[in-house]
Coordinates of C-alpha atoms in Angstrom, one line a residue:
M379 CA -55.3 -14.1 -71.4
T380 CA -54.7 -15.8 -74.5
T381 CA -57.2 -18.9 -75.2
V382 CA -57.8 -21.2 -78.0
S383 CA -61.1 -20.7 -79.9
P384 CA -63.1 -24.0 -80.8
D385 CA -64.9 -22.6 -83.9
T386 CA -61.7 -22.9 -85.9
G387 CA -59.9 -25.6 -87.9
V388 CA -57.2 -27.7 -86.7
G389 CA -54.5 -25.6 -88.4
P390 CA -55.5 -22.1 -86.5
L391 CA -55.9 -24.4 -83.4
L392 CA -52.8 -25.9 -83.6
R393 CA -51.2 -22.1 -84.3
G394 CA -53.2 -20.9 -81.1
W395 CA -51.3 -23.7 -79.1
R396 CA -48.2 -22.9 -80.4
E397 CA -48.2 -19.2 -79.7
L398 CA -49.4 -19.8 -76.2
R399 CA -46.5 -22.1 -75.8
R400 CA -44.4 -19.4 -77.2
I401 CA -42.8 -21.9 -79.7
S402 CA -41.7 -20.8 -83.6
Q403 CA -43.0 -22.8 -86.2
L404 CA -39.2 -23.8 -86.8
D405 CA -38.5 -25.1 -83.5
L406 CA -42.0 -27.1 -83.4
A407 CA -40.7 -28.8 -86.6
L408 CA -37.6 -29.4 -85.3
R409 CA -39.4 -31.2 -82.2
A410 CA -41.7 -33.0 -84.4
D411 CA -39.2 -34.3 -87.1
S412 CA -41.0 -32.2 -89.7
S413 CA -40.6 -28.8 -91.6
A414 CA -41.3 -25.3 -90.8
R415 CA -42.9 -25.1 -94.4
H416 CA -45.2 -28.3 -93.4
I417 CA -46.2 -26.7 -90.1
S418 CA -47.0 -23.4 -92.0
F419 CA -49.2 -24.8 -94.2
I420 CA -51.0 -27.1 -91.6
E421 CA -51.6 -24.0 -90.0
T422 CA -52.8 -21.9 -92.7
G423 CA -55.1 -25.0 -93.8
R424 CA -52.8 -25.8 -97.0
S425 CA -52.0 -29.1 -95.7
R426 CA -54.1 -31.6 -93.8
P427 CA -52.3 -33.5 -91.1
S428 CA -52.4 -36.8 -90.3
E429 CA -53.7 -38.5 -87.3
E430 CA -50.3 -39.2 -86.2
M431 CA -49.1 -35.8 -86.9
V432 CA -51.7 -34.3 -84.8
L433 CA -50.8 -36.2 -82.2
R434 CA -47.3 -35.5 -82.5
L435 CA -47.5 -31.9 -82.4
A436 CA -50.2 -32.1 -79.7
E437 CA -47.4 -33.9 -77.7
H438 CA -44.7 -31.4 -78.2
L439 CA -46.8 -28.5 -77.5
D440 CA -47.9 -30.1 -74.2
I441 CA -51.8 -29.8 -75.1
P442 CA -53.9 -31.3 -72.4
V443 CA -55.3 -34.9 -73.4
R444 CA -59.2 -33.2 -73.4
E445 CA -58.0 -30.9 -75.8
R446 CA -56.1 -33.7 -78.0
N447 CA -59.5 -35.1 -78.6
A448 CA -60.7 -31.9 -79.7
L449 CA -58.3 -31.4 -82.0
L450 CA -58.7 -34.8 -83.5
V451 CA -62.2 -34.4 -84.0
V452 CA -61.8 -30.8 -85.8
A453 CA -59.1 -32.7 -88.0
G454 CA -61.7 -35.2 -89.0
Y455 CA -60.5 -38.2 -86.8
A456 CA -62.0 -40.2 -83.8
P457 CA -60.8 -38.9 -80.4
R458 CA -57.8 -41.1 -79.2
Y459 CA -58.5 -40.8 -75.3
P460 CA -61.5 -42.1 -73.3
Q461 CA -63.0 -40.4 -70.3
T462 CA -63.6 -43.2 -67.8
P463 CA -65.6 -42.4 -64.6
L464 CA -63.7 -42.8 -61.6
D465 CA -66.1 -45.2 -60.3
D466 CA -66.0 -47.5 -63.0
P467 CA -64.7 -50.8 -62.2
A468 CA -61.9 -50.2 -64.5
M469 CA -60.5 -47.5 -62.3
A470 CA -60.4 -49.8 -59.4
S471 CA -56.5 -49.9 -59.0
V472 CA -56.6 -45.8 -59.6
R473 CA -58.6 -45.3 -56.7
E474 CA -56.9 -47.7 -54.6
G475 CA -53.8 -46.0 -55.3
L476 CA -55.1 -42.9 -54.6
D477 CA -56.6 -44.1 -51.2
R478 CA -53.2 -45.4 -49.9
L479 CA -51.3 -42.3 -51.1
L480 CA -53.8 -40.2 -48.9
A481 CA -53.9 -42.3 -45.9
G482 CA -50.1 -42.6 -46.0
Y483 CA -49.5 -39.0 -46.0
E484 CA -51.5 -38.8 -42.7
P485 CA -51.7 -36.8 -40.2
Y486 CA -50.8 -34.2 -42.5
P487 CA -53.8 -33.2 -45.1
A488 CA -54.2 -34.4 -48.4
L489 CA -56.9 -34.6 -51.2
V490 CA -57.7 -35.1 -55.0
V491 CA -59.4 -32.8 -57.2
D492 CA -60.7 -33.2 -60.4
G493 CA -60.4 -30.5 -63.4
T494 CA -63.2 -28.4 -62.0
Y495 CA -61.6 -29.0 -58.4
D496 CA -64.3 -31.1 -57.2
V497 CA -62.7 -33.2 -54.3
V498 CA -62.9 -36.7 -55.3
A499 CA -61.0 -38.2 -52.3
A500 CA -59.5 -36.9 -49.0
N501 CA -57.6 -37.9 -45.6
R502 CA -58.3 -37.3 -42.0
G503 CA -56.2 -34.2 -42.1
I504 CA -58.4 -32.4 -44.6
A505 CA -61.5 -33.5 -42.5
L506 CA -59.8 -31.8 -39.3
L507 CA -59.3 -28.6 -41.3
M508 CA -63.1 -28.7 -42.5
E509 CA -64.0 -28.8 -38.7
G510 CA -67.0 -25.8 -38.6
V511 CA -67.4 -25.2 -42.3
P512 CA -71.1 -25.2 -42.6
E513 CA -73.2 -28.2 -43.9
E514 CA -74.3 -26.5 -46.9
L515 CA -70.9 -26.1 -48.2
L516 CA -69.9 -29.8 -47.5
V517 CA -72.7 -31.2 -49.4
P518 CA -71.5 -33.6 -52.4
P519 CA -69.5 -32.8 -54.5
L520 CA -67.3 -30.6 -52.4
N521 CA -65.4 -28.0 -54.2
A522 CA -62.1 -27.0 -52.7
M523 CA -62.0 -23.8 -54.3
R524 CA -65.5 -22.9 -53.0
I525 CA -64.8 -24.1 -49.5
T526 CA -61.4 -22.2 -49.2
L527 CA -62.6 -19.1 -50.2
H528 CA -66.1 -18.9 -49.6
P529 CA -66.8 -16.1 -46.3
A530 CA -68.6 -18.8 -44.6
G531 CA -65.9 -21.7 -45.4
L532 CA -62.4 -21.6 -44.5
A533 CA -61.5 -18.0 -45.7
P534 CA -62.4 -16.5 -42.4
R535 CA -59.7 -18.7 -40.7
I536 CA -57.0 -17.9 -43.4
L537 CA -54.5 -15.2 -41.9
N538 CA -53.0 -14.5 -45.4
L539 CA -56.3 -14.8 -47.5
P540 CA -55.2 -11.8 -49.8
E541 CA -52.2 -13.5 -50.9
W542 CA -53.5 -17.3 -50.7
R543 CA -56.7 -16.3 -52.6
A544 CA -54.5 -14.4 -55.3
D545 CA -52.5 -17.5 -55.6
L546 CA -55.4 -20.0 -56.1
L547 CA -57.3 -17.6 -58.6
A548 CA -53.9 -17.3 -60.6
Q549 CA -53.6 -21.0 -60.8
M550 CA -57.3 -21.0 -62.1
E551 CA -56.6 -18.4 -64.8
R552 CA -53.8 -20.6 -65.8
Q553 CA -56.0 -23.8 -66.6
I554 CA -58.7 -21.8 -68.1
A555 CA -56.2 -20.6 -70.6
L556 CA -55.3 -24.1 -71.4
V557 CA -59.2 -26.0 -71.6
R558 CA -62.3 -25.1 -72.6
S559 CA -64.6 -25.7 -69.7
P560 CA -67.8 -23.9 -68.9
E561 CA -68.0 -25.2 -65.4
L562 CA -64.5 -24.0 -64.5
R563 CA -65.1 -20.7 -66.0
T564 CA -68.3 -20.5 -63.9
L565 CA -66.7 -21.2 -60.8
Y566 CA -63.9 -18.9 -61.4
K567 CA -66.3 -16.1 -61.5
E568 CA -68.2 -17.3 -58.5
V569 CA -65.2 -17.3 -56.3
A570 CA -63.5 -14.3 -57.5
A571 CA -66.6 -12.2 -56.5
Y572 CA -66.5 -13.5 -52.9
P573 CA -65.6 -10.8 -50.9
V574 CA -62.2 -10.3 -48.6
E575 CA -61.2 -9.3 -45.4
D576 CA -57.5 -9.1 -44.8
R577 CA -57.1 -10.4 -41.3
G578 CA -53.1 -10.3 -41.8
A579 CA -50.7 -13.1 -41.1
G580 CA -47.5 -11.0 -39.9
T581 CA -45.3 -12.1 -43.0
G582 CA -44.5 -8.5 -44.2
D583 CA -41.2 -8.3 -42.6
G584 CA -40.1 -11.2 -44.8
D585 CA -38.6 -13.5 -41.9
G586 CA -41.1 -16.0 -42.6
V587 CA -44.3 -18.0 -41.6
G588 CA -45.5 -17.3 -38.0
A589 CA -43.8 -14.0 -37.5
G590 CA -46.0 -11.5 -35.7
T591 CA -48.6 -13.9 -34.8
D592 CA -47.4 -15.1 -31.0
A593 CA -49.9 -13.1 -29.3
E594 CA -52.5 -15.3 -31.3
V595 CA -51.3 -18.6 -30.0
G596 CA -50.7 -17.4 -26.5
G597 CA -47.0 -16.2 -26.7
R598 CA -45.4 -19.8 -27.2
G599 CA -42.8 -18.1 -29.3
R600 CA -43.7 -20.0 -32.7
E601 CA -40.7 -20.9 -34.9
R602 CA -40.0 -18.9 -37.9
T603 CA -39.9 -20.7 -41.0
P604 CA -38.3 -19.5 -44.2
S605 CA -40.0 -18.2 -46.6
F606 CA -39.3 -20.6 -49.5
A607 CA -42.7 -20.8 -50.8
L608 CA -46.3 -19.1 -50.3
P609 CA -47.7 -20.7 -47.1
L610 CA -51.3 -21.0 -46.2
V611 CA -51.5 -19.7 -42.6
I612 CA -54.8 -20.9 -41.0
E613 CA -56.4 -21.0 -37.5
H614 CA -57.5 -24.0 -36.1
G615 CA -58.6 -24.8 -32.4
G616 CA -57.1 -21.8 -31.4
R617 CA -54.1 -22.6 -32.9
V618 CA -52.1 -20.7 -36.0
L619 CA -51.0 -23.6 -38.4
S620 CA -48.6 -23.2 -41.4
F621 CA -48.5 -25.3 -44.4
I622 CA -46.7 -25.6 -47.8
A623 CA -48.6 -27.0 -50.7
S624 CA -47.8 -29.0 -53.4
I625 CA -49.7 -30.4 -56.5
A626 CA -49.0 -33.7 -58.5
T627 CA -50.7 -35.2 -61.3
F628 CA -50.2 -38.4 -63.2
N629 CA -47.2 -38.9 -65.7
T630 CA -48.3 -39.4 -69.4
P631 CA -52.0 -40.0 -68.7
M632 CA -54.1 -41.8 -71.3
D633 CA -57.5 -41.2 -70.2
V634 CA -59.1 -37.7 -69.7
T635 CA -60.3 -38.3 -66.2
V636 CA -56.9 -39.3 -65.2
A637 CA -55.3 -36.6 -66.8
E638 CA -57.3 -34.0 -65.1
L639 CA -56.9 -35.5 -61.7
A640 CA -54.5 -33.4 -59.2
I641 CA -53.0 -34.5 -55.7
E642 CA -52.7 -31.6 -53.6
T643 CA -50.6 -32.3 -50.1
F644 CA -50.1 -29.9 -47.4
L645 CA -46.7 -30.0 -45.6
P646 CA -46.1 -28.4 -42.2
A647 CA -44.3 -25.5 -42.5
D648 CA -43.1 -25.3 -38.7
R649 CA -42.6 -27.8 -35.7
E650 CA -45.8 -26.9 -33.9
T651 CA -48.1 -27.6 -37.0
A652 CA -46.6 -31.1 -37.4
A653 CA -46.8 -31.8 -33.6
Y654 CA -50.5 -30.6 -33.5
L655 CA -51.5 -32.8 -36.2
R656 CA -49.5 -35.9 -34.7
E657 CA -51.3 -34.9 -31.5
R658 CA -54.9 -34.8 -33.2
L659 CA -54.4 -37.7 -35.6
P660 CA -52.3 -40.5 -33.9

């Protein structure tokens, strides 16, 4: 895994990001309206980039907002992007917008997490799936990764746990490669060490979600769903529910807090799941 060291100057840091993005000096220069020679001089420390150039290169390298602040500080400039707590009055419109979005998605589950997967908002669909989770895992701040993968949390109910776990850990690894977060690394080590019990979801024949689970749901002949994305297959109330997850972030964020928020929604992957949720959360 490629990481960017915090102990070097702005030039080597930018080079690390460029190599992480697999962009040549010439390509970056063309994108940033500069020259390959100037990019080379910046990376080797022969030239000190202006504040505008640091921000321009960061934009074209798609560097996270928090790390752009770090680049500016290393280059000798003040941080550009604030980090406003979500409970600050200035963030009222953001909170209200998120609440409306989550409520509008009901009865389907949806939640909002921060950069370390702590849950900052969730709807009734998520609360439904959390039924039966031990109280000690529900003490604020709730952590989505811990609740999902902990052997006392949702993990025993997830029928395709090995596949779902591997996908979540890979997601965390990609994030760790982009941000210097001791908290995220600690969380990753914790959840990656949880034991895994493969219960099997009956998806090995390639026909899609729900195959092989008829006996578990009373032989009702569940609809087979095309496997166009990895599903979350989970037991709830004696039923087998199937979801396809999607993640959304804010476009062009100008605040570190907003930049690190992620909205995760769970779309029912079959008609049985959708009907069950509408019945439980009218």
